[in-house]
Short mmCIF file of C-alpha atoms and ligand atoms in Angstrom, two decimals:
data_model
loop_
_atom_site.label_atom_id
_atom_site.label_comp_id
_atom_site.label_asym_id
_atom_site.label_seq_id
_atom_site.Cartn_x
_atom_site.Cartn_y
_atom_site.Cartn_z
CA MET A 1 47.49 -64.39 11.80
CA PHE A 2 51.07 -63.90 12.90
CA ILE A 3 51.46 -61.60 15.90
CA ASN A 4 54.45 -61.35 18.17
CA GLY A 5 55.91 -64.64 16.81
CA GLN A 6 52.66 -66.57 17.48
CA TRP A 7 50.09 -67.99 15.13
CA VAL A 8 46.74 -66.72 16.39
CA GLU A 9 43.05 -66.51 15.50
CA ALA A 10 41.22 -63.16 15.20
CA VAL A 11 40.06 -61.85 18.54
CA SER A 12 36.45 -62.17 17.20
CA GLY A 13 37.15 -65.77 16.14
CA GLU A 14 35.70 -64.86 12.77
CA THR A 15 37.08 -66.01 9.36
CA PHE A 16 36.64 -65.32 5.78
CA ASP A 17 36.82 -67.53 2.65
CA ASP A 18 39.67 -67.37 0.19
CA PHE A 19 38.90 -68.91 -3.30
CA ASN A 20 40.95 -70.42 -6.04
CA PRO A 21 40.21 -68.10 -9.00
CA TYR A 22 40.52 -70.80 -11.60
CA SER A 23 38.57 -73.75 -10.04
CA GLY A 24 36.30 -71.42 -7.95
CA GLU A 25 36.80 -73.86 -5.03
CA LEU A 26 37.47 -72.80 -1.49
CA TYR A 27 41.21 -72.53 -1.06
CA ALA A 28 41.56 -71.46 2.55
CA ARG A 29 39.59 -70.10 5.47
CA VAL A 30 41.57 -67.17 6.97
CA ALA A 31 41.20 -65.17 10.21
CA LYS A 32 39.10 -62.03 9.74
CA GLY A 33 40.81 -59.37 11.84
CA ASP A 34 39.35 -56.17 13.17
CA ALA A 35 40.65 -53.13 15.03
CA ARG A 36 41.40 -55.26 18.08
CA ASP A 37 43.81 -57.43 16.05
CA ALA A 38 45.35 -54.31 14.63
CA ASP A 39 45.96 -53.07 18.07
CA ARG A 40 47.64 -56.35 19.14
CA ALA A 41 49.85 -56.31 16.09
CA MET A 42 50.86 -52.69 16.64
CA ALA A 43 51.63 -53.39 20.27
CA ALA A 44 53.89 -56.23 19.30
CA ALA A 45 55.69 -54.25 16.59
CA HIS A 46 56.10 -51.28 18.80
CA GLY A 47 57.38 -53.37 21.68
CA ALA A 48 60.08 -55.01 19.43
CA ARG A 49 61.22 -51.86 17.74
CA LYS A 50 63.95 -50.67 20.09
CA GLN A 51 65.75 -53.93 20.29
CA TRP A 52 65.47 -54.45 16.58
CA ALA A 53 66.83 -50.98 15.82
CA ALA A 54 69.72 -51.84 18.15
CA THR A 55 70.48 -55.18 16.36
CA PRO A 56 73.76 -55.10 14.33
CA ALA A 57 73.25 -54.90 10.57
CA ILE A 58 75.12 -58.13 10.14
CA VAL A 59 72.55 -60.01 12.10
CA ARG A 60 69.68 -58.39 10.13
CA ALA A 61 71.51 -59.27 6.92
CA GLN A 62 71.96 -62.94 8.04
CA ILE A 63 68.26 -63.28 8.76
CA LEU A 64 67.36 -61.84 5.38
CA SER A 65 69.82 -64.08 3.58
CA LYS A 66 68.54 -67.08 5.56
CA ALA A 67 64.96 -66.22 4.42
CA ALA A 68 66.21 -66.05 0.76
CA GLY A 69 67.69 -69.58 1.27
CA ILE A 70 64.49 -71.03 2.72
CA LEU A 71 62.46 -69.50 -0.15
CA ARG A 72 64.93 -71.02 -2.64
CA GLU A 73 64.52 -74.50 -0.95
CA ASN A 74 60.70 -74.23 -0.92
CA LEU A 75 60.22 -72.79 -4.34
CA LYS A 76 57.65 -75.34 -5.44
CA GLU A 77 55.48 -74.83 -2.39
CA TYR A 78 55.36 -71.03 -2.88
CA ALA A 79 54.77 -71.48 -6.66
CA SER A 80 51.80 -73.70 -5.99
CA ILE A 81 50.27 -71.13 -3.60
CA LEU A 82 50.82 -68.27 -6.11
CA THR A 83 49.05 -70.30 -8.83
CA GLN A 84 46.25 -71.66 -6.74
CA GLU A 85 45.48 -68.59 -4.74
CA GLY A 86 46.52 -65.85 -7.08
CA GLY A 87 45.84 -67.48 -10.50
CA GLY A 88 49.47 -66.89 -11.61
CA ALA A 89 50.59 -69.02 -14.54
CA VAL A 90 53.84 -71.02 -14.12
CA GLY A 91 56.17 -68.54 -15.92
CA LYS A 92 54.84 -65.55 -13.86
CA VAL A 93 55.13 -67.28 -10.50
CA MET A 94 58.65 -68.58 -11.10
CA PHE A 95 59.68 -65.06 -12.16
CA GLU A 96 58.05 -63.64 -9.07
CA ILE A 97 59.77 -66.05 -6.73
CA SER A 98 63.20 -65.70 -8.32
CA GLN A 99 62.91 -61.93 -8.16
CA THR A 100 61.86 -62.18 -4.52
CA ILE A 101 64.90 -64.29 -3.66
CA ASP A 102 67.04 -61.67 -5.30
CA LEU A 103 65.24 -58.90 -3.46
CA LEU A 104 65.97 -60.62 -0.10
CA ASP A 105 69.61 -61.01 -1.03
CA THR A 106 69.82 -57.37 -2.12
CA ALA A 107 68.06 -56.16 1.09
CA ALA A 108 70.53 -58.24 3.11
CA ALA A 109 73.44 -56.44 1.47
CA ASP A 110 71.70 -53.00 1.74
CA SER A 111 71.13 -53.45 5.45
CA LYS A 112 74.92 -53.03 5.74
CA ARG A 113 74.95 -49.92 3.61
CA ILE A 114 72.80 -47.46 5.58
CA LEU A 115 74.93 -44.44 4.72
CA GLY A 116 75.23 -40.90 6.09
CA GLU A 117 77.32 -38.00 4.70
CA THR A 118 79.76 -35.62 6.22
CA PHE A 119 79.90 -31.84 5.48
CA GLN A 120 83.33 -30.31 5.50
CA ASN A 121 82.18 -26.71 5.80
CA ASP A 122 83.39 -25.59 9.17
CA PRO A 123 86.77 -26.74 10.52
CA ALA A 124 85.46 -26.12 14.02
CA LYS A 125 82.89 -28.85 13.84
CA LEU A 126 82.03 -32.31 12.57
CA SER A 127 78.80 -32.10 10.61
CA MET A 128 77.12 -35.24 9.33
CA THR A 129 73.86 -37.02 8.54
CA LEU A 130 72.73 -40.23 10.27
CA ARG A 131 69.93 -42.48 9.13
CA ARG A 132 67.71 -43.93 11.91
CA PRO A 133 64.90 -46.50 11.54
CA ARG A 134 61.50 -44.92 11.33
CA GLY A 135 60.09 -47.22 13.96
CA THR A 136 56.89 -49.20 13.28
CA VAL A 137 55.99 -49.41 9.61
CA VAL A 138 52.53 -50.31 8.30
CA ALA A 139 52.68 -52.09 4.99
CA ILE A 140 49.50 -52.69 2.94
CA THR A 141 49.83 -54.83 -0.19
CA PRO A 142 47.84 -55.98 -3.26
CA TRP A 143 47.04 -59.47 -4.68
CA ASN A 144 48.61 -59.32 -8.16
CA PHE A 145 52.27 -59.95 -7.23
CA PRO A 146 51.51 -60.71 -3.53
CA LEU A 147 54.79 -62.23 -2.68
CA ILE A 148 57.29 -59.80 -4.16
CA LEU A 149 55.20 -56.64 -3.49
CA SER A 150 54.87 -57.57 0.21
CA MET A 151 58.55 -58.43 0.34
CA TYR A 152 59.63 -55.13 -1.07
CA LYS A 153 58.17 -53.51 2.01
CA VAL A 154 58.91 -56.12 4.60
CA ALA A 155 62.51 -57.02 3.65
CA TYR A 156 63.59 -53.39 3.44
CA ALA A 157 61.71 -52.33 6.52
CA ILE A 158 63.52 -55.11 8.41
CA ALA A 159 66.82 -54.28 6.67
CA ALA A 160 66.63 -50.71 7.83
CA GLY A 161 65.91 -51.70 11.45
CA ASN A 162 62.20 -51.09 11.60
CA THR A 163 59.47 -53.40 12.86
CA VAL A 164 56.44 -54.09 10.57
CA VAL A 165 52.76 -54.80 10.57
CA LEU A 166 51.81 -56.28 7.13
CA LYS A 167 48.25 -56.29 5.88
CA PRO A 168 48.18 -58.43 2.75
CA ALA A 169 45.26 -58.33 0.20
CA SER A 170 42.17 -60.34 1.10
CA GLU A 171 42.37 -62.14 -2.25
CA THR A 172 45.85 -63.56 -1.38
CA PRO A 173 46.12 -63.77 2.39
CA VAL A 174 47.85 -67.22 2.50
CA ILE A 175 50.83 -66.07 0.51
CA GLY A 176 50.99 -62.97 2.75
CA LEU A 177 50.96 -65.23 5.88
CA LYS A 178 53.72 -67.36 4.35
CA LEU A 179 56.02 -64.39 4.81
CA GLY A 180 55.57 -64.94 8.57
CA GLU A 181 56.42 -68.60 8.22
CA LEU A 182 59.45 -67.75 6.20
CA PHE A 183 60.82 -65.24 8.72
CA GLU A 184 59.92 -67.45 11.63
CA LYS A 185 62.11 -70.11 10.11
CA ALA A 186 64.80 -67.54 9.46
CA GLU A 187 64.69 -66.77 13.28
CA LEU A 188 63.54 -63.19 13.03
CA PRO A 189 62.83 -62.15 16.66
CA PRO A 190 59.16 -62.10 17.71
CA GLY A 191 57.32 -58.85 17.09
CA VAL A 192 59.61 -57.58 14.24
CA LEU A 193 57.14 -58.81 11.65
CA ASN A 194 53.41 -59.15 12.37
CA ILE A 195 50.84 -60.05 9.72
CA ILE A 196 47.13 -59.44 10.07
CA THR A 197 44.44 -60.37 7.64
CA GLY A 198 40.90 -59.03 7.07
CA PRO A 199 39.03 -56.08 5.48
CA GLY A 200 41.40 -53.46 4.09
CA ASN A 201 39.28 -50.49 5.10
CA ILE A 202 38.77 -51.56 8.77
CA LEU A 203 42.30 -52.77 9.36
CA GLY A 204 43.83 -50.08 7.25
CA ASP A 205 42.21 -47.25 9.13
CA ALA A 206 42.99 -48.82 12.49
CA LEU A 207 46.63 -49.31 11.66
CA ILE A 208 47.13 -45.85 10.11
CA ASP A 209 45.37 -44.10 12.95
CA ASP A 210 47.38 -45.94 15.61
CA GLU A 211 49.76 -43.50 17.40
CA ARG A 212 52.45 -46.16 17.31
CA CYS A 213 52.53 -46.19 13.45
CA SER A 214 55.36 -44.08 12.21
CA PHE A 215 55.30 -44.75 8.48
CA VAL A 216 52.60 -46.12 6.03
CA THR A 217 53.54 -47.78 2.78
CA ILE A 218 50.85 -49.06 0.39
CA THR A 219 50.77 -50.67 -2.95
CA GLY A 220 47.26 -50.65 -4.44
CA GLU A 221 44.76 -48.77 -6.45
CA THR A 222 45.05 -45.05 -6.80
CA GLU A 223 41.77 -44.44 -4.98
CA THR A 224 42.90 -46.57 -2.04
CA GLY A 225 46.17 -44.72 -2.03
CA ARG A 226 44.37 -41.43 -1.99
CA HIS A 227 42.36 -42.61 1.11
CA VAL A 228 45.50 -43.84 2.82
CA ALA A 229 47.42 -40.69 2.10
CA LYS A 230 44.65 -38.41 3.56
CA ARG A 231 44.41 -40.57 6.63
CA ALA A 232 48.18 -40.62 7.17
CA ALA A 233 48.41 -36.96 6.57
CA ALA A 234 45.72 -36.29 9.11
CA GLY A 235 47.94 -37.96 11.71
CA LEU A 236 51.02 -36.26 10.30
CA LYS A 237 52.53 -39.62 9.45
CA GLN A 238 54.79 -39.99 6.48
CA TYR A 239 53.86 -42.41 3.70
CA SER A 240 54.73 -43.79 0.37
CA LEU A 241 52.38 -44.81 -2.40
CA GLU A 242 52.79 -47.32 -5.20
CA LEU A 243 49.58 -47.06 -7.15
CA GLY A 244 48.02 -47.77 -10.49
CA GLY A 245 49.18 -47.19 -14.10
CA LYS A 246 47.96 -46.64 -17.62
CA ASN A 247 51.27 -47.32 -19.20
CA PRO A 248 52.18 -46.45 -22.77
CA LEU A 249 54.41 -48.36 -25.14
CA ILE A 250 55.63 -46.19 -28.04
CA VAL A 251 56.67 -47.95 -31.16
CA LEU A 252 58.44 -45.70 -33.76
CA ALA A 253 58.57 -46.40 -37.53
CA ASP A 254 62.21 -47.55 -37.37
CA ALA A 255 61.54 -50.29 -34.83
CA ASP A 256 62.05 -54.04 -35.48
CA ILE A 257 58.31 -54.73 -35.98
CA ASP A 258 58.41 -58.37 -34.95
CA TYR A 259 60.35 -57.60 -31.75
CA ALA A 260 57.96 -54.72 -31.03
CA VAL A 261 54.96 -56.97 -31.44
CA LYS A 262 56.34 -59.54 -29.07
CA SER A 263 57.32 -56.93 -26.49
CA ALA A 264 53.76 -55.40 -26.70
CA ALA A 265 52.12 -58.82 -26.22
CA PHE A 266 54.33 -59.65 -23.35
CA SER A 267 53.79 -56.31 -21.57
CA ALA A 268 50.07 -56.14 -22.25
CA TYR A 269 49.08 -59.76 -21.44
CA LEU A 270 51.54 -61.13 -18.91
CA HIS A 271 49.59 -62.24 -15.85
CA GLN A 272 46.41 -61.51 -17.77
CA GLY A 273 47.26 -57.83 -17.64
CA GLU A 274 46.90 -57.64 -13.77
CA ILE A 275 50.19 -55.80 -13.40
CA CYS A 276 50.57 -52.14 -12.44
CA LEU A 277 53.25 -52.02 -15.14
CA SER A 278 51.11 -53.57 -17.84
CA THR A 279 51.11 -51.84 -21.23
CA ASP A 280 47.54 -50.48 -21.72
CA ARG A 281 48.21 -48.15 -24.60
CA ILE A 282 50.31 -49.01 -27.69
CA ILE A 283 51.25 -45.89 -29.56
CA VAL A 284 52.54 -46.69 -33.05
CA GLU A 285 53.87 -44.41 -35.82
CA GLU A 286 51.63 -44.46 -38.89
CA PRO A 287 54.04 -45.99 -41.48
CA ILE A 288 54.14 -49.33 -39.56
CA VAL A 289 50.77 -49.31 -37.70
CA GLU A 290 48.97 -51.59 -40.20
CA GLU A 291 51.60 -54.27 -40.22
CA PHE A 292 52.07 -53.97 -36.39
CA THR A 293 48.35 -54.19 -35.78
CA ARG A 294 47.90 -57.25 -38.02
CA LYS A 295 50.79 -59.08 -36.36
CA LEU A 296 49.89 -58.20 -32.75
CA THR A 297 46.23 -59.16 -33.37
CA ALA A 298 47.37 -62.57 -34.58
CA LEU A 299 49.76 -63.06 -31.73
CA ALA A 300 47.24 -61.97 -29.03
CA ALA A 301 44.61 -64.30 -30.49
CA SER A 302 47.08 -67.26 -30.33
CA LEU A 303 48.21 -66.82 -26.69
CA PRO A 304 47.29 -69.93 -24.69
CA VAL A 305 44.46 -69.20 -22.08
CA GLY A 306 43.54 -71.68 -19.43
CA ASP A 307 44.64 -73.64 -16.34
CA PRO A 308 47.51 -71.54 -14.78
CA GLY A 309 48.95 -74.86 -13.43
CA LEU A 310 49.82 -76.00 -16.98
CA PRO A 311 53.30 -74.93 -18.17
CA THR A 312 51.89 -74.00 -21.61
CA THR A 313 49.40 -71.50 -20.19
CA PHE A 314 50.22 -67.82 -20.70
CA ILE A 315 46.97 -66.34 -19.63
CA GLY A 316 45.27 -67.60 -16.48
CA PRO A 317 42.13 -66.63 -14.62
CA VAL A 318 41.34 -63.06 -13.58
CA ILE A 319 41.38 -62.79 -9.81
CA SER A 320 37.70 -62.27 -9.13
CA GLU A 321 34.29 -62.14 -10.79
CA ARG A 322 34.10 -58.40 -9.89
CA GLN A 323 37.34 -57.90 -11.84
CA VAL A 324 36.02 -59.85 -14.85
CA GLN A 325 33.02 -57.54 -14.91
CA SER A 326 35.11 -54.36 -14.52
CA ILE A 327 37.32 -55.44 -17.47
CA ASP A 328 34.37 -56.31 -19.60
CA PHE A 329 32.67 -53.02 -18.78
CA HIS A 330 35.68 -51.17 -20.15
CA VAL A 331 35.62 -53.17 -23.34
CA ARG A 332 31.86 -52.82 -23.84
CA ASP A 333 31.91 -49.14 -23.12
CA ALA A 334 34.63 -48.62 -25.75
CA VAL A 335 32.91 -50.68 -28.41
CA SER A 336 29.60 -48.97 -27.72
CA LYS A 337 31.30 -45.57 -28.39
CA GLY A 338 32.97 -46.63 -31.67
CA ALA A 339 36.11 -48.55 -30.79
CA THR A 340 37.01 -51.48 -33.06
CA LEU A 341 37.58 -54.87 -31.34
CA LEU A 342 40.42 -56.56 -33.18
CA THR A 343 40.44 -59.67 -31.04
CA GLY A 344 39.10 -60.91 -27.67
CA GLY A 345 36.32 -59.18 -25.71
CA THR A 346 35.01 -62.55 -24.66
CA TYR A 347 35.41 -64.66 -21.56
CA VAL A 348 34.47 -67.97 -19.96
CA ASN A 349 34.13 -67.90 -16.23
CA ARG A 350 37.25 -66.11 -15.07
CA LEU A 351 39.25 -66.60 -18.26
CA TYR A 352 39.23 -63.36 -20.20
CA ASN A 353 40.57 -63.69 -23.74
CA PRO A 354 43.48 -61.40 -24.69
CA THR A 355 41.83 -58.28 -26.12
CA LEU A 356 43.01 -55.70 -28.59
CA LEU A 357 41.16 -52.49 -29.53
CA THR A 358 41.72 -49.63 -31.87
CA ASP A 359 39.82 -46.37 -32.70
CA VAL A 360 39.83 -45.56 -28.93
CA THR A 361 38.96 -41.99 -28.09
CA PRO A 362 39.05 -39.83 -24.98
CA ALA A 363 35.22 -40.22 -24.76
CA MET A 364 35.77 -43.79 -23.63
CA ARG A 365 36.60 -44.90 -20.09
CA ILE A 366 39.38 -47.19 -21.34
CA TYR A 367 41.26 -44.17 -22.65
CA HIS A 368 41.67 -42.87 -19.19
CA GLU A 369 41.10 -45.59 -16.56
CA GLU A 370 43.36 -48.49 -15.60
CA THR A 371 41.72 -51.74 -16.91
CA PHE A 372 43.90 -54.26 -14.94
CA GLY A 373 43.09 -57.03 -17.37
CA PRO A 374 44.35 -58.51 -20.67
CA VAL A 375 43.21 -55.50 -22.74
CA ALA A 376 45.27 -53.09 -24.76
CA SER A 377 44.54 -50.41 -27.31
CA ILE A 378 46.52 -49.36 -30.42
CA TYR A 379 46.79 -45.65 -31.27
CA ALA A 380 48.29 -44.43 -34.52
CA VAL A 381 50.39 -41.22 -34.42
CA GLU A 382 52.21 -39.10 -37.01
CA ASN A 383 55.49 -38.75 -35.16
CA GLU A 384 57.33 -38.97 -31.86
CA ILE A 385 56.09 -35.57 -30.79
CA GLU A 386 52.47 -36.65 -31.13
CA ALA A 387 53.45 -39.97 -29.48
CA LEU A 388 54.84 -38.12 -26.51
CA ARG A 389 51.76 -35.89 -26.15
CA LEU A 390 49.38 -38.90 -26.24
CA ALA A 391 51.54 -40.89 -23.88
CA ASN A 392 51.45 -38.11 -21.28
CA ASP A 393 47.73 -37.54 -21.73
CA THR A 394 46.94 -39.53 -18.56
CA THR A 395 46.60 -38.83 -14.89
CA TYR A 396 48.92 -41.75 -14.18
CA GLY A 397 52.77 -41.86 -14.45
CA LEU A 398 54.14 -45.31 -13.61
CA SER A 399 55.98 -47.08 -16.36
CA SER A 400 56.53 -46.82 -20.13
CA GLY A 401 58.30 -48.41 -23.01
CA VAL A 402 59.83 -47.08 -26.24
CA ILE A 403 60.88 -49.18 -29.18
CA THR A 404 63.08 -47.44 -31.68
CA SER A 405 66.58 -47.69 -33.16
CA ASN A 406 66.98 -43.89 -33.29
CA LEU A 407 69.05 -42.79 -30.34
CA GLU A 408 67.99 -39.13 -30.46
CA LYS A 409 64.34 -39.99 -30.46
CA ALA A 410 64.83 -42.51 -27.62
CA ILE A 411 66.49 -39.76 -25.53
CA PHE A 412 63.75 -37.26 -26.42
CA LEU A 413 61.11 -39.76 -25.32
CA ALA A 414 62.95 -41.01 -22.28
CA GLU A 415 63.35 -37.41 -21.03
CA GLY A 416 59.83 -36.31 -21.91
CA LEU A 417 57.76 -39.24 -20.71
CA GLU A 418 55.95 -38.34 -17.45
CA ALA A 419 56.59 -41.64 -15.78
CA GLY A 420 58.67 -42.98 -12.96
CA MET A 421 60.19 -45.66 -15.21
CA VAL A 422 61.09 -45.61 -18.94
CA HIS A 423 62.44 -48.77 -20.69
CA VAL A 424 63.98 -48.21 -24.16
CA ASN A 425 63.71 -51.09 -26.52
CA ASP A 426 61.62 -52.97 -24.07
CA GLY A 427 57.95 -53.08 -23.01
CA SER A 428 56.69 -51.35 -19.76
CA ILE A 429 57.31 -54.30 -17.44
CA ASP A 430 60.59 -54.47 -15.58
CA ALA A 431 61.73 -54.50 -11.98
CA GLU A 432 65.15 -55.04 -10.31
CA ALA A 433 65.63 -55.12 -6.60
CA CYS A 434 68.34 -52.47 -6.61
CA CYS A 435 66.64 -50.01 -8.99
CA PRO A 436 64.11 -47.29 -8.13
CA PHE A 437 60.59 -48.65 -8.59
CA GLY A 438 57.74 -46.22 -8.49
CA GLY A 439 55.71 -43.57 -10.25
CA CYS A 440 54.69 -40.00 -10.46
CA LYS A 441 51.37 -38.24 -10.95
CA GLY A 442 48.46 -40.51 -9.88
CA SER A 443 50.71 -43.48 -9.79
CA GLY A 444 52.14 -42.57 -6.39
CA GLN A 445 54.95 -41.06 -4.44
CA GLY A 446 58.29 -42.56 -3.35
CA ARG A 447 60.52 -45.25 -4.76
CA GLU A 448 61.15 -48.87 -3.67
CA GLY A 449 64.21 -50.98 -4.10
CA GLY A 450 67.87 -50.80 -2.93
CA ARG A 451 69.04 -47.59 -1.38
CA TYR A 452 65.72 -45.91 -2.39
CA SER A 453 63.88 -48.16 0.01
CA ILE A 454 66.50 -47.61 2.65
CA GLU A 455 66.11 -43.82 2.27
CA GLU A 456 62.28 -44.07 2.46
CA LEU A 457 62.35 -46.30 5.46
CA THR A 458 64.81 -44.32 7.53
CA GLU A 459 64.68 -40.85 9.15
CA LEU A 460 67.33 -38.47 8.20
CA LYS A 461 69.04 -36.66 11.02
CA TRP A 462 71.67 -33.88 10.91
CA VAL A 463 74.22 -34.14 13.68
CA THR A 464 76.95 -31.67 14.41
CA ILE A 465 79.70 -31.87 16.96
CA GLN A 466 81.58 -28.75 17.88
CA LYS A 467 85.30 -29.47 18.10
CA ARG A 468 85.79 -26.18 19.99
CA LYS A 469 83.30 -23.87 21.65
CA ARG A 470 81.42 -21.59 19.38
CA GLN A 471 81.87 -17.82 19.51
CA LEU A 472 78.64 -16.59 21.10
CA PRO A 473 77.46 -12.99 21.33
CA PHE A 474 77.23 -12.92 25.10
P1 NAD B 1 43.46 -52.30 -3.67
O1 NAD B 1 43.71 -50.82 -3.56
O2 NAD B 1 42.04 -52.79 -3.76
O3 NAD B 1 44.04 -53.06 -2.35
C1 NAD B 1 45.35 -52.90 -2.00
C2 NAD B 1 45.47 -53.16 -0.51
O4 NAD B 1 44.82 -52.10 0.16
C3 NAD B 1 44.79 -54.48 -0.03
O5 NAD B 1 45.54 -55.04 1.01
C4 NAD B 1 43.45 -53.93 0.49
O6 NAD B 1 42.91 -54.82 1.52
C5 NAD B 1 43.91 -52.60 1.13
N1 NAD B 1 42.84 -51.67 1.33
C6 NAD B 1 41.63 -51.56 0.69
N2 NAD B 1 40.91 -50.52 1.10
C7 NAD B 1 41.72 -49.93 2.02
C8 NAD B 1 41.50 -48.76 2.85
N3 NAD B 1 40.42 -48.06 2.80
N4 NAD B 1 42.46 -48.44 3.71
C9 NAD B 1 43.62 -49.14 3.69
N5 NAD B 1 43.88 -50.27 2.97
C10 NAD B 1 42.90 -50.64 2.17
O7 NAD B 1 44.37 -52.88 -4.85
P2 NAD B 1 44.37 -54.34 -5.48
O8 NAD B 1 43.08 -54.56 -6.19
O9 NAD B 1 44.71 -55.32 -4.39
O10 NAD B 1 45.64 -54.23 -6.44
C11 NAD B 1 45.49 -53.75 -7.70
C12 NAD B 1 45.92 -52.31 -7.81
O11 NAD B 1 47.25 -52.16 -7.21
C13 NAD B 1 45.96 -51.80 -9.21
O12 NAD B 1 45.52 -50.44 -9.25
C14 NAD B 1 47.49 -51.80 -9.52
O13 NAD B 1 47.88 -50.95 -10.48
C15 NAD B 1 48.02 -51.42 -8.17
N6 NAD B 1 49.39 -51.85 -8.04
C16 NAD B 1 50.41 -50.96 -8.08
C17 NAD B 1 51.74 -51.36 -8.00
C18 NAD B 1 52.88 -50.38 -7.97
O14 NAD B 1 53.95 -50.72 -7.62
N7 NAD B 1 52.65 -49.14 -8.37
C19 NAD B 1 52.03 -52.71 -7.98
C20 NAD B 1 50.99 -53.64 -8.01
C21 NAD B 1 49.70 -53.22 -8.03
#
C-alpha cells in the first residue's frame, strides 16, 4: 500500500490474491488492509492537508501535468496492467489511458481556475465567495475503468488542494496502486495521496467513520452507494455518488439504420458491457424495428470474443466468475419468462458471448436491474412519446442516447429523458474531462469533471468586508 509516501505492507501482514480474468492465473498478491491501515492512511492525509492546501496552484498544476507526461511515456505498461488485471481489450484500454492523460491535463489547468464571485449589492461592503479545499477526501473506486475512474477523483481532489485516501476495487488493486507510483514520480509531497487495498466494507466503513474524513466520493454499485451515503450522512459528512445505470438508446424511424446499429453494438458491448454507461435497453420505433433487429443481431453475433491482449478482440473476459453467473442469471430469468434470445446467451469460462434479447417485459429482472455484461434488449415502440415513457421507466438515470434526424424530436427527448447525460446521434457511452459526468435517480448524486469536480471538492464560503462601519441600532 502507499501511505505517507512509503510503500508498506498491511499492519496485519496479510495479503489477498488478484487474478487475471482471462487466464485465471494469479496476477498479483496484494496487501489486505484493515481498519488499522485506514487509520494510518487517514493520519497521513490529515497531516499533509494544511501544507497542501497552502501550496500554490501552479505547483499543483505542474505535478498533475508531470503525472500526465509520465503516463504518456509509460502507456504500454499501464495498458498491459489494464488488460491483464482488468480484462480490457486493446481498444478499450488505449481509450481509457488517453482519456486519463487528458483528464490530468484538464485537472492541471482547472487547478488554476478555482473561482469565486463578487456581489455588487451594497456599496458599503465587498461581498464575495471563496472556495476552499474540503480537507481529506476518501475516494472509493470500481474495477471496470479502474484507471480513469480513480483518476477523476484523485486528480481533481489534488487540483483543488485536498489530500486523498484512495481505496481501489479489490479486482483491480494493482492499477489503483500504480496511481501512487505515478504521483510519487511526479513528486507529489508525501501524504497528499494515500492508497490502501483490501475489503471494501471493512476499509470503507473505517474511512467514512473516521473523524478526519471531510468528504466521501464513490463510484460503484447503487447498493454500495446507498450504504456509503447512509454512513456518511450519519457522520454529517458530505458525499458524491457515481452509481449504476440502465441506459436507454432510442432509435427513431427516421434514423440512419446502419449507423444506429453500429452505435447500439458499440454502446452495448464495449468492454463486454461492463460500463456504467452501457446501453442496456434499445428502444426502436416500429417501422424500422425489424430491419434494425436483424442487422444488430448479425453484428452482435459477429463481434470477436476472446483474448483481450489480441488487437482484433472486441469482447474480452468478464471480470469474475460471480459476474458471469449474475449475467447468465439475468438472461435465463428473461428467457424462462418468455423473452426471445436473438443471439448469445452462452459462455465459455469468463467469455460471455454478446447477447441480444427481445420480448422483454417488466416481469423480468433484466427489465429493471443493471446487468453489467454484454447483454442488451430491444423494445419496439409506436412513437417518441412511448419511447420516452419506456426510457424513463427505471429507477436509474445515468446516460442515454437518441438517434434521429428530426431536430424537434431530438430536443423533446433530450429535455424529457430522466438522465444526467443525453447524447443525440450517439450511443450512451461518452465522457470528456471537462464535461459534467454523473447521473440522477438511483444513478447517484453530484457531477465529476472540470469545474464540476472543483465545485464538488471545495467548500463554498461567503466573505464580506465592510468598507465603512455598519449602522447598528445601538
Ligand atoms: P462495487 O459497488 O461492488 O464496488 C465499488 C467500490 O466500493 C470498490 O472499491 C469496493 O471495494 C467498494 N465497496 C464495496 N463495499 C463497500 C462498502 N460496504 N463500503 C464502502 N465501499 C465498499 O462496484 P463494482 O462492482 O466495483 O463496479 C461496478 C458498479 O459500478 C456498477 O454498478 C457500475 O454501474 C458502477 N459504475 C458507476 C460509474 C459511474 O460513474 N456512475 C462508473 C463505473 C461503474
